[in-house]
Amino acid sequence: MIVRMDGSDDQVKAPRRRFGRRAWGVGSGAAVVVLAVVAGMVIADGEPDGIAAPYACGTGTAHTARATASAPEGAADFDGDGRPDLALGSGGSVAGGAGGGSVEVAYGAGDGTGIARCQYLTQDDPGIPGSNRDEAFFGSDVVARDFDGDGYTDLAASVFDWKASVIIVWGSEDGLRRATRVPGTDVSHVAWDDDPILDEQLTAGDFDGDGHPDLVFGLGSDKGLLKGPFGRDGTPAGTGRVPAPRRPAPGVGDANYVDLVAGDLDGDGIDDLVSFHAADPDPEAPWAELNRPVSYLRGGRDGFTQPEGVRLPDAGEGAIGDVDGDGYGDLVLSPRGGDASRSSVTVVYGSEDGPGRRTTTVDRDTAGVPGEEPQDEDAVFTGLDTGDVDGDGYADVVAGAPRWDVYGEPGPEQVLFLAGGPDGLSGAGARLFDGDDLGAAPGGDADFGSAVGLTDLDGDGHADLVVTAPGSDTVDGVAYLLRGTADGPSIEGVTRLSGDAFDDTEGLGLLMGGGEVAH
């Protein structure tokens, strides 16, 4: 049975800011599961300082005996039950705050892409520092790692309540349970970066090679590197400098700092850092004149360094994965400017010396890639992720193209799947998923593809595809979970995760998944 939790037609919509990089059926014979709240959010007995506990949300298996197997390596498991979990950062309104932000957590059932429990986190939870307010954007960036080394995955989220900072929500046998603010965080200090505080970025990785996950929050700051392990009071084991990227070109007078990605691009076992900036001379400039500088910082036991001679293509988004299986992470980019196609993906392959020696670009003209080149500039890839969907040992790529501009032209919203292989990325086995095929609101109102993620939700060796459609002032947010197979993501048995499973407050919209997918 399909349960719907639509709001009434006459409810008043609260004003919302379009967030992030930013009607119910499923076509092509796919099955639908709409998650509904069947148990209210409660505060666990005897723990008045805790946060809203996970609750059954009407799909998947019951949360009873703990799984005998462990979650796949690298997958988020907030409650340690062996079933991978997801967290969706959402920048919509909350009770008491337009643009206050929230995080929606989906606990895996261990059965395909089924979800057993749901959890809705805001700063009005007693156990989360701060309180709901306008434009705090709690959860605008979310990353999942075991930050205190206790065996449970934790969740770090950025927030901008009066000053930019990081909140860590701690995992436990009962799921995400308590939270604390990381003390002493600093923001970016980049002379050529005209970066407003609301655009501060957060990412995680082992940047010093000590085996503990670290956080980066502030380019050019002496305290921008927050070293793990973290204490339960949020205090990092230490801090370190994150160098400011070099000015990419003399003509770049200033820029906006728009994203960070982390991964091991030189095979030394230590994560590196790639930052993205927007330096458009004119917001109405033609595509060929768009300037999106990309900078590379090499991680190391003695801190970050900036290798000479590494020049990366301009790009709007990025992800890191080993698409050719040579043991080096590869930098996957959504290129901008010059001769770049609006629907192209460029791979800068990693090597012992880092990224840059070899590149491949795949677009709609590449053999095997379905669909035609979009003719309008609003149809660009603004979400990327990597993971092994077909189980062949090579990282594959997914790229989402929503109608990211609130003033963009109506049109199709799509997600492209590209398979990795021994020769790198190609068009062989490529697949295209249109929002219309999955029942997303037509014409670009859903922002289908705003965020994409690849993670093995059921431990079968195939990464599953997560696609968010945050919606708009009139369209509810949805996340779609597509099972991974040897032929790529499947539209058979799609799980449709409705925003109403988390919060059905009248007049508020989540923009669910308008930020990041943490997995």
Short mmCIF file of C-alpha atoms in Angstrom, two decimals:
data_model
loop_
_atom_site.label_atom_id
_atom_site.label_comp_id
_atom_site.label_asym_id
_atom_site.label_seq_id
_atom_site.Cartn_x
_atom_site.Cartn_y
_atom_site.Cartn_z
CA MET A 1 0.00 0.00 0.00
CA ILE A 2 1.23 3.50 -0.82
CA VAL A 3 0.81 5.98 1.99
CA ARG A 4 0.83 9.67 1.12
CA MET A 5 1.24 12.52 3.54
CA ASP A 6 0.49 15.53 1.38
CA GLY A 7 -0.24 18.81 3.02
CA SER A 8 -3.58 20.43 2.27
CA ASP A 9 -3.92 22.49 -0.88
CA ASP A 10 -4.66 25.67 1.02
CA GLN A 11 -1.74 25.68 3.44
CA VAL A 12 0.41 28.79 3.49
CA LYS A 13 4.00 28.24 2.43
CA ALA A 14 6.72 29.91 4.50
CA PRO A 15 9.35 31.83 2.58
CA ARG A 16 12.41 29.73 1.81
CA ARG A 17 15.78 30.40 0.30
CA ARG A 18 16.86 28.12 -2.53
CA PHE A 19 19.63 26.13 -0.90
CA GLY A 20 22.72 24.31 -1.89
CA ARG A 21 24.02 23.79 -5.35
CA ARG A 22 20.72 24.19 -6.18
CA ALA A 23 3.40 13.60 -9.10
CA TRP A 24 3.80 10.67 -6.98
CA GLY A 25 4.06 7.72 -9.41
CA VAL A 26 7.11 5.88 -10.73
CA GLY A 27 7.30 5.01 -14.42
CA SER A 28 8.91 2.15 -16.29
CA GLY A 29 7.36 -0.47 -14.04
CA ALA A 30 9.32 0.52 -10.93
CA ALA A 31 7.76 -0.22 -7.58
CA VAL A 32 7.33 2.57 -5.09
CA VAL A 33 7.77 2.72 -1.36
CA VAL A 34 6.69 5.96 0.29
CA LEU A 35 7.91 6.27 3.84
CA ALA A 36 5.40 7.48 6.40
CA VAL A 37 5.78 8.33 10.05
CA VAL A 38 4.10 5.59 12.05
CA ALA A 39 5.61 6.50 15.40
CA GLY A 40 6.21 9.98 16.70
CA MET A 41 9.60 11.41 17.55
CA VAL A 42 10.36 10.96 21.21
CA ILE A 43 13.12 11.76 23.63
CA ALA A 44 14.57 8.55 25.04
CA ASP A 45 13.55 7.80 28.61
CA GLY A 46 16.06 8.85 31.20
CA GLU A 47 18.09 10.99 28.80
CA PRO A 48 16.50 14.46 28.76
CA ASP A 49 19.61 15.91 27.10
CA GLY A 50 19.44 13.53 24.16
CA ILE A 51 18.13 14.25 20.70
CA ALA A 52 15.03 13.02 18.91
CA ALA A 53 15.31 9.24 18.78
CA PRO A 54 14.98 7.26 15.53
CA TYR A 55 11.45 6.01 14.91
CA ALA A 56 9.88 3.37 12.68
CA CYS A 57 9.00 4.90 9.34
CA GLY A 58 6.92 2.27 7.69
CA THR A 59 9.17 0.38 5.30
CA GLY A 60 11.87 -2.26 5.33
CA THR A 61 12.38 -4.73 8.15
CA ALA A 62 11.81 -4.05 11.80
CA HIS A 63 14.81 -3.00 13.86
CA THR A 64 15.14 -6.07 16.06
CA ALA A 65 18.16 -8.35 16.22
CA ARG A 66 21.44 -6.78 15.32
CA ALA A 67 22.97 -7.77 11.99
CA THR A 68 25.63 -10.46 12.08
CA ALA A 69 27.65 -8.89 9.26
CA SER A 70 29.43 -5.57 9.36
CA ALA A 71 28.49 -2.69 7.11
CA PRO A 72 30.67 -2.45 3.98
CA GLU A 73 33.99 -0.74 4.61
CA GLY A 74 33.60 3.03 4.50
CA ALA A 75 29.80 3.01 4.76
CA ALA A 76 28.11 5.06 7.48
CA ASP A 77 26.65 2.95 10.30
CA PHE A 78 25.42 5.31 13.01
CA ASP A 79 23.97 2.58 15.23
CA GLY A 80 26.58 -0.13 14.60
CA ASP A 81 24.02 -2.74 13.53
CA GLY A 82 25.84 -3.68 10.34
CA ARG A 83 23.25 -2.00 8.12
CA PRO A 84 24.50 1.10 6.25
CA ASP A 85 22.76 4.41 6.96
CA LEU A 86 22.31 7.76 5.19
CA ALA A 87 22.12 11.39 6.28
CA LEU A 88 20.65 14.10 4.05
CA GLY A 89 21.54 17.74 4.67
CA SER A 90 18.59 20.05 4.04
CA GLY A 91 18.59 23.82 3.99
CA GLY A 92 14.88 24.50 4.12
CA SER A 93 12.77 26.01 6.85
CA VAL A 94 12.25 24.59 10.31
CA ALA A 95 9.91 25.54 13.11
CA GLY A 96 11.10 28.98 14.18
CA GLY A 97 13.55 29.56 11.36
CA ALA A 98 13.27 30.22 7.63
CA GLY A 99 16.35 28.52 6.19
CA GLY A 100 17.20 27.14 9.62
CA GLY A 101 18.26 23.81 8.17
CA SER A 102 17.85 20.22 9.27
CA VAL A 103 19.32 16.75 8.77
CA GLU A 104 17.24 13.74 7.82
CA VAL A 105 18.73 10.37 8.78
CA ALA A 106 17.62 7.10 7.18
CA TYR A 107 18.70 3.91 8.97
CA GLY A 108 19.12 0.96 6.62
CA ALA A 109 17.03 -2.18 6.88
CA GLY A 110 19.69 -4.39 5.34
CA ASP A 111 17.17 -5.55 2.71
CA GLY A 112 17.90 -3.92 -0.63
CA THR A 113 17.40 -0.19 -0.40
CA GLY A 114 14.80 -0.52 2.35
CA ILE A 115 14.80 1.90 5.27
CA ALA A 116 13.94 0.69 8.77
CA ARG A 117 14.00 3.87 10.85
CA CYS A 118 13.98 7.61 10.33
CA GLN A 119 15.34 10.51 12.38
CA TYR A 120 14.81 14.26 12.03
CA LEU A 121 17.48 16.53 13.53
CA THR A 122 17.26 20.28 14.08
CA GLN A 123 18.85 22.69 16.52
CA ASP A 124 15.67 22.68 18.58
CA ASP A 125 16.58 19.19 19.77
CA PRO A 126 17.69 19.45 23.43
CA GLY A 127 20.89 17.55 22.69
CA ILE A 128 22.03 19.72 19.74
CA PRO A 129 23.80 23.03 20.47
CA GLY A 130 21.97 26.23 19.53
CA SER A 131 18.35 26.69 18.55
CA ASN A 132 16.41 27.09 15.35
CA ARG A 133 16.79 30.51 13.76
CA ASP A 134 16.54 32.12 10.35
CA GLU A 135 19.27 31.20 7.84
CA ALA A 136 21.41 29.13 10.20
CA PHE A 137 21.54 26.44 7.47
CA PHE A 138 22.28 23.69 9.98
CA GLY A 139 23.45 20.70 7.94
CA SER A 140 24.36 22.63 4.80
CA ASP A 141 27.40 20.29 4.68
CA VAL A 142 27.30 16.87 6.35
CA VAL A 143 30.07 14.25 6.50
CA ALA A 144 30.02 10.84 8.19
CA ARG A 145 33.06 9.32 9.92
CA ASP A 146 33.93 7.69 13.25
CA PHE A 147 35.44 10.83 14.74
CA ASP A 148 36.02 9.52 18.29
CA GLY A 149 37.13 5.98 17.41
CA ASP A 150 34.42 4.14 19.36
CA GLY A 151 33.28 2.01 16.40
CA TYR A 152 30.11 3.98 15.66
CA THR A 153 29.92 6.40 12.73
CA ASP A 154 29.36 10.01 13.77
CA LEU A 155 27.95 12.92 11.77
CA ALA A 156 29.64 16.32 11.43
CA ALA A 157 27.44 19.18 10.20
CA SER A 158 28.21 22.81 9.46
CA VAL A 159 26.04 25.59 10.87
CA PHE A 160 26.01 29.37 10.67
CA ASP A 161 24.18 30.49 13.81
CA TRP A 162 25.86 33.88 14.28
CA LYS A 163 29.25 32.42 13.38
CA ALA A 164 30.33 29.54 11.20
CA SER A 165 31.02 26.39 13.20
CA VAL A 166 30.83 22.60 13.22
CA ILE A 167 28.54 20.37 15.26
CA ILE A 168 29.30 16.64 15.70
CA VAL A 169 26.39 14.29 16.45
CA TRP A 170 27.71 11.13 18.06
CA GLY A 171 26.73 7.63 16.97
CA SER A 172 25.76 4.95 19.48
CA GLU A 173 23.93 1.63 19.75
CA ASP A 174 20.73 3.69 19.65
CA GLY A 175 21.82 5.72 16.62
CA LEU A 176 22.78 9.39 16.55
CA ARG A 177 22.32 10.32 20.17
CA ARG A 178 24.06 13.43 21.47
CA ALA A 179 25.87 16.36 19.90
CA THR A 180 28.48 18.97 20.70
CA ARG A 181 29.92 22.00 18.98
CA VAL A 182 33.59 21.79 18.00
CA PRO A 183 35.28 24.61 19.91
CA GLY A 184 37.58 27.18 18.35
CA THR A 185 36.72 26.70 14.68
CA ASP A 186 37.90 29.38 12.28
CA VAL A 187 36.74 30.48 8.85
CA SER A 188 38.67 30.91 5.62
CA HIS A 189 41.31 33.58 5.09
CA VAL A 190 42.04 33.81 1.37
CA ALA A 191 43.07 37.23 0.12
CA TRP A 192 41.65 36.79 -3.35
CA ASP A 193 38.51 34.96 -2.18
CA ASP A 194 35.59 37.29 -1.56
CA ASP A 195 33.80 34.59 0.37
CA PRO A 196 30.71 35.38 2.44
CA ILE A 197 30.59 33.52 5.73
CA LEU A 198 27.49 31.57 4.67
CA ASP A 199 29.52 29.77 2.01
CA GLU A 200 32.08 28.18 4.38
CA GLN A 201 32.71 24.55 3.46
CA LEU A 202 33.30 21.34 5.42
CA THR A 203 34.91 18.04 4.43
CA ALA A 204 36.51 15.04 6.14
CA GLY A 205 39.48 12.78 5.48
CA ASP A 206 42.71 11.49 7.00
CA PHE A 207 44.90 14.41 5.96
CA ASP A 208 47.89 13.61 8.20
CA GLY A 209 48.03 9.82 7.76
CA ASP A 210 47.61 8.90 11.42
CA GLY A 211 44.59 6.66 10.82
CA HIS A 212 42.08 9.06 12.39
CA PRO A 213 39.59 11.09 10.32
CA ASP A 214 40.10 14.84 10.38
CA LEU A 215 37.96 17.80 9.37
CA VAL A 216 38.82 20.79 7.20
CA PHE A 217 36.83 23.94 7.86
CA GLY A 218 38.62 27.11 6.78
CA LEU A 219 41.09 27.63 3.93
CA GLY A 220 44.06 29.81 4.81
CA SER A 221 43.40 29.41 8.53
CA ASP A 222 45.98 28.31 11.10
CA LYS A 223 43.20 26.23 12.67
CA GLY A 224 41.48 25.11 9.48
CA LEU A 225 42.59 21.48 9.97
CA LEU A 226 40.81 19.88 12.93
CA LYS A 227 42.65 16.66 13.74
CA GLY A 228 41.06 13.47 14.99
CA PRO A 229 40.36 11.71 17.18
CA PHE A 230 37.85 14.12 18.72
CA GLY A 231 36.86 14.13 22.37
CA ARG A 232 33.21 13.88 23.33
CA ASP A 233 33.35 17.58 24.21
CA GLY A 234 34.14 18.22 20.54
CA THR A 235 37.79 19.10 21.11
CA PRO A 236 40.06 17.87 18.31
CA ALA A 237 43.34 16.11 19.08
CA GLY A 238 45.05 19.12 17.51
CA THR A 239 44.76 21.74 14.83
CA GLY A 240 46.85 22.60 11.80
CA ARG A 241 47.15 25.14 9.04
CA VAL A 242 45.35 24.80 5.74
CA PRO A 243 47.25 26.92 3.22
CA ALA A 244 45.29 29.39 1.15
CA PRO A 245 45.22 28.27 -2.48
CA ARG A 246 47.34 30.32 -4.84
CA ARG A 247 45.60 32.88 -6.98
CA PRO A 248 44.73 30.79 -10.04
CA ALA A 249 45.36 33.54 -12.59
CA PRO A 250 46.28 37.23 -12.58
CA GLY A 251 42.87 38.11 -13.93
CA VAL A 252 41.05 36.57 -10.97
CA GLY A 253 40.49 39.53 -8.70
CA ASP A 254 38.18 37.75 -6.31
CA ALA A 255 36.09 34.62 -6.12
CA ASN A 256 33.50 32.81 -4.07
CA TYR A 257 34.58 29.62 -2.34
CA VAL A 258 32.01 26.99 -3.29
CA ASP A 259 33.12 23.42 -2.46
CA LEU A 260 35.72 21.02 -1.03
CA VAL A 261 36.40 17.37 -1.83
CA ALA A 262 38.91 15.00 -0.26
CA GLY A 263 40.61 11.78 -1.35
CA ASP A 264 43.98 10.12 -1.95
CA LEU A 265 45.14 11.30 -5.38
CA ASP A 266 48.79 10.18 -5.12
CA GLY A 267 48.46 6.73 -3.53
CA ASP A 268 50.39 7.51 -0.35
CA GLY A 269 47.54 6.54 1.97
CA ILE A 270 46.92 10.15 3.01
CA ASP A 271 43.98 12.18 1.78
CA ASP A 272 44.48 15.30 -0.33
CA LEU A 273 42.23 18.36 -0.60
CA VAL A 274 40.69 19.97 -3.66
CA SER A 275 38.87 23.30 -3.44
CA PHE A 276 36.52 24.96 -5.92
CA HIS A 277 35.93 28.65 -6.44
CA ALA A 278 33.57 30.74 -8.56
CA ALA A 279 35.25 33.70 -10.22
CA ASP A 280 32.80 34.87 -12.85
CA PRO A 281 33.56 38.33 -14.21
CA ASP A 282 29.92 38.75 -15.15
CA PRO A 283 26.95 36.68 -13.92
CA GLU A 284 25.50 36.98 -17.43
CA ALA A 285 28.74 35.89 -19.12
CA PRO A 286 28.45 33.21 -21.83
CA TRP A 287 29.40 29.65 -20.94
CA ALA A 288 32.82 29.84 -22.60
CA GLU A 289 33.83 32.72 -20.30
CA LEU A 290 32.81 31.13 -17.01
CA ASN A 291 35.77 30.87 -14.64
CA ARG A 292 35.73 28.18 -11.92
CA PRO A 293 39.27 27.80 -10.53
CA VAL A 294 40.19 24.47 -8.89
CA SER A 295 43.06 24.21 -6.38
CA TYR A 296 44.98 21.18 -5.07
CA LEU A 297 46.58 20.74 -1.64
CA ARG A 298 48.57 17.58 -0.94
CA GLY A 299 48.04 16.01 2.48
CA GLY A 300 51.02 14.75 4.47
CA ARG A 301 52.28 13.84 7.92
CA ASP A 302 53.88 17.27 8.22
CA GLY A 303 50.86 19.15 6.93
CA PHE A 304 49.48 20.31 3.61
CA THR A 305 51.73 21.36 0.74
CA GLN A 306 51.04 22.94 -2.65
CA PRO A 307 52.98 21.04 -5.32
CA GLU A 308 54.35 23.13 -8.13
CA GLY A 309 53.15 22.49 -11.63
CA VAL A 310 49.75 20.96 -10.85
CA ARG A 311 47.17 22.69 -13.02
CA LEU A 312 43.59 21.48 -12.92
CA PRO A 313 40.77 22.32 -15.33
CA ASP A 314 38.17 24.86 -14.30
CA ALA A 315 35.18 23.03 -12.82
CA GLY A 316 32.05 23.58 -10.82
CA GLU A 317 31.92 20.33 -8.83
CA GLY A 318 34.12 17.35 -8.07
CA ALA A 319 34.41 13.87 -6.57
CA ILE A 320 37.27 11.40 -6.09
CA GLY A 321 37.35 7.67 -6.89
CA ASP A 322 39.64 5.15 -8.59
CA VAL A 323 37.88 4.79 -11.94
CA ASP A 324 40.72 2.89 -13.66
CA GLY A 325 41.68 0.61 -10.76
CA ASP A 326 45.37 1.52 -10.66
CA GLY A 327 45.41 2.27 -6.92
CA TYR A 328 45.37 6.04 -7.30
CA GLY A 329 42.28 8.12 -6.65
CA ASP A 330 41.09 10.05 -9.70
CA LEU A 331 39.55 13.53 -9.65
CA VAL A 332 36.17 13.59 -11.40
CA LEU A 333 35.04 17.06 -12.46
CA SER A 334 32.06 18.84 -13.94
CA PRO A 335 34.03 21.23 -16.18
CA ARG A 336 33.22 24.86 -16.79
CA GLY A 337 34.19 27.38 -19.45
CA GLY A 338 36.18 27.16 -22.64
CA ASP A 339 35.15 24.35 -24.97
CA ALA A 340 33.56 22.26 -22.21
CA SER A 341 30.19 20.70 -22.90
CA ARG A 342 27.45 21.51 -20.41
CA SER A 343 26.85 17.79 -19.90
CA SER A 344 30.43 16.55 -19.82
CA VAL A 345 32.43 14.81 -17.11
CA THR A 346 36.22 15.11 -17.01
CA VAL A 347 38.50 12.71 -15.13
CA VAL A 348 41.94 13.92 -14.08
CA TYR A 349 43.72 10.68 -13.27
CA GLY A 350 45.79 10.34 -10.13
CA SER A 351 49.40 9.21 -10.06
CA GLU A 352 52.39 9.03 -7.72
CA ASP A 353 52.85 12.73 -8.39
CA GLY A 354 49.20 13.58 -7.87
CA PRO A 355 46.56 14.53 -10.43
CA GLY A 356 47.12 16.07 -13.83
CA ARG A 357 49.18 13.84 -16.15
CA ARG A 358 46.25 12.27 -17.99
CA THR A 359 42.64 13.31 -18.53
CA THR A 360 39.52 11.90 -20.15
CA THR A 361 36.33 13.79 -20.99
CA VAL A 362 33.04 12.00 -21.59
CA ASP A 363 30.01 13.83 -22.97
CA ARG A 364 26.88 13.19 -25.03
CA ASP A 365 29.01 12.79 -28.17
CA THR A 366 30.96 9.90 -26.60
CA ALA A 367 29.99 6.51 -27.99
CA GLY A 368 27.51 4.77 -25.72
CA VAL A 369 26.34 7.86 -23.80
CA PRO A 370 22.56 8.27 -24.17
CA GLY A 371 20.66 11.52 -24.64
CA GLU A 372 21.34 14.75 -26.47
CA GLU A 373 23.39 17.75 -25.41
CA PRO A 374 21.14 20.22 -23.57
CA GLN A 375 20.84 23.51 -25.39
CA ASP A 376 20.34 25.74 -22.35
CA GLU A 377 22.92 26.69 -19.73
CA ASP A 378 20.70 25.71 -16.81
CA ALA A 379 21.15 22.00 -17.55
CA VAL A 380 24.61 21.40 -16.03
CA PHE A 381 26.01 18.75 -13.70
CA THR A 382 25.97 20.17 -10.18
CA GLY A 383 26.22 16.92 -8.20
CA LEU A 384 28.86 14.17 -8.53
CA ASP A 385 29.82 11.00 -6.70
CA THR A 386 31.81 7.83 -7.28
CA GLY A 387 31.36 4.21 -6.22
CA ASP A 388 31.40 0.68 -7.62
CA VAL A 389 27.83 0.10 -8.81
CA ASP A 390 28.40 -2.86 -11.14
CA GLY A 391 30.75 -4.71 -8.79
CA ASP A 392 33.71 -4.99 -11.18
CA GLY A 393 36.24 -3.34 -8.86
CA TYR A 394 36.34 0.00 -10.71
CA ALA A 395 34.74 3.17 -9.39
CA ASP A 396 31.79 4.36 -11.45
CA VAL A 397 30.49 7.94 -11.68
CA VAL A 398 27.06 9.50 -11.28
CA ALA A 399 26.36 13.11 -12.23
CA GLY A 400 23.16 15.02 -11.46
CA ALA A 401 21.80 17.84 -13.61
CA PRO A 402 18.90 19.61 -11.86
CA ARG A 403 17.50 22.96 -12.88
CA TRP A 404 19.88 24.42 -10.32
CA ASP A 405 19.06 28.10 -10.86
CA VAL A 406 15.85 29.31 -9.21
CA TYR A 407 15.32 31.44 -12.31
CA GLY A 408 16.36 28.68 -14.70
CA GLU A 409 14.44 27.69 -17.78
CA PRO A 410 12.04 24.74 -17.39
CA GLY A 411 13.32 21.47 -18.79
CA PRO A 412 14.42 17.90 -18.08
CA GLU A 413 16.30 17.02 -14.89
CA GLN A 414 18.59 14.03 -15.25
CA VAL A 415 21.22 11.83 -13.62
CA LEU A 416 23.92 10.23 -15.79
CA PHE A 417 25.66 6.97 -14.84
CA LEU A 418 29.11 6.31 -16.34
CA ALA A 419 31.08 3.10 -15.76
CA GLY A 420 34.75 2.94 -14.85
CA GLY A 421 37.07 0.30 -16.26
CA PRO A 422 40.73 -0.63 -16.84
CA ASP A 423 41.06 2.19 -19.37
CA GLY A 424 39.24 4.69 -17.18
CA LEU A 425 35.90 6.35 -17.74
CA SER A 426 34.04 5.71 -21.00
CA GLY A 427 30.55 5.64 -22.46
CA ALA A 428 30.28 1.85 -22.35
CA GLY A 429 27.33 0.85 -20.16
CA ALA A 430 26.24 4.46 -19.60
CA ARG A 431 22.67 5.04 -18.46
CA LEU A 432 20.52 8.16 -18.16
CA PHE A 433 17.80 8.60 -15.54
CA ASP A 434 15.22 11.31 -16.07
CA GLY A 435 13.25 12.76 -13.20
CA ASP A 436 10.05 12.13 -15.15
CA ASP A 437 10.84 8.39 -15.20
CA LEU A 438 10.84 8.31 -11.41
CA GLY A 439 7.79 10.49 -10.88
CA ALA A 440 9.56 13.73 -10.02
CA ALA A 441 7.65 16.95 -10.57
CA PRO A 442 8.00 17.85 -14.26
CA GLY A 443 9.56 20.92 -15.81
CA GLY A 444 12.42 21.41 -13.37
CA ASP A 445 10.38 22.12 -10.22
CA ALA A 446 11.79 19.17 -8.27
CA ASP A 447 15.54 19.89 -8.61
CA PHE A 448 15.95 16.17 -9.30
CA GLY A 449 19.67 15.38 -9.13
CA SER A 450 20.67 18.22 -6.81
CA ALA A 451 22.69 15.77 -4.75
CA VAL A 452 23.71 12.23 -5.69
CA GLY A 453 25.44 9.53 -3.68
CA LEU A 454 26.73 6.00 -4.22
CA THR A 455 26.82 3.63 -1.26
CA ASP A 456 26.24 -0.11 -0.81
CA LEU A 457 23.09 -0.07 1.32
CA ASP A 458 22.61 -3.84 1.51
CA GLY A 459 26.18 -5.15 1.42
CA ASP A 460 25.78 -7.07 -1.85
CA GLY A 461 28.91 -5.58 -3.42
CA HIS A 462 27.00 -3.13 -5.59
CA ALA A 463 26.83 0.55 -4.65
CA ASP A 464 23.25 1.83 -4.67
CA LEU A 465 22.29 5.21 -6.09
CA VAL A 466 20.80 7.96 -3.94
CA VAL A 467 19.25 10.90 -5.81
CA THR A 468 17.69 13.86 -4.06
CA ALA A 469 14.97 16.14 -5.41
CA PRO A 470 14.70 18.90 -2.78
CA GLY A 471 11.68 20.53 -4.43
CA SER A 472 10.55 24.11 -4.27
CA ASP A 473 8.05 26.32 -2.48
CA THR A 474 5.27 24.21 -3.98
CA VAL A 475 6.91 20.80 -4.50
CA ASP A 476 7.80 18.47 -1.61
CA GLY A 477 11.31 17.09 -1.28
CA VAL A 478 12.02 13.45 -2.11
CA ALA A 479 15.04 11.15 -2.11
CA TYR A 480 15.13 8.18 -4.49
CA LEU A 481 17.10 5.01 -3.70
CA LEU A 482 17.96 2.84 -6.72
CA ARG A 483 19.50 -0.58 -6.19
CA GLY A 484 22.90 -1.21 -7.76
CA THR A 485 23.28 -4.16 -10.14
CA ALA A 486 25.85 -5.58 -12.54
CA ASP A 487 24.20 -3.45 -15.24
CA GLY A 488 24.23 -0.23 -13.21
CA PRO A 489 21.48 1.38 -11.11
CA SER A 490 18.07 -0.24 -11.53
CA ILE A 491 14.68 1.45 -11.68
CA GLU A 492 13.03 -1.77 -10.52
CA GLY A 493 11.92 -1.56 -6.90
CA VAL A 494 12.86 2.08 -6.33
CA THR A 495 12.47 3.30 -2.76
CA ARG A 496 10.95 6.77 -2.63
CA LEU A 497 11.80 8.56 0.61
CA SER A 498 9.33 11.38 1.15
CA GLY A 499 10.11 14.44 3.22
CA ASP A 500 6.84 13.88 5.08
CA ALA A 501 8.43 10.82 6.69
CA PHE A 502 10.57 13.25 8.67
CA ASP A 503 8.55 16.42 9.14
CA ASP A 504 5.01 17.14 7.98
CA THR A 505 4.61 20.52 9.69
CA GLU A 506 2.15 22.60 7.74
CA GLY A 507 3.66 25.55 5.92
CA LEU A 508 7.26 24.35 6.12
CA GLY A 509 9.28 22.72 3.36
CA LEU A 510 12.45 20.73 4.00
CA LEU A 511 14.28 21.12 0.69
CA MET A 512 15.33 17.61 1.69
CA GLY A 513 18.75 16.69 0.36
CA GLY A 514 19.41 20.17 -0.98
CA GLY A 515 22.81 20.06 0.70
CA GLU A 516 24.93 16.92 0.79
CA VAL A 517 24.44 13.17 1.11
CA ALA A 518 26.55 11.68 3.91
CA HIS A 519 27.06 7.92 3.62
#
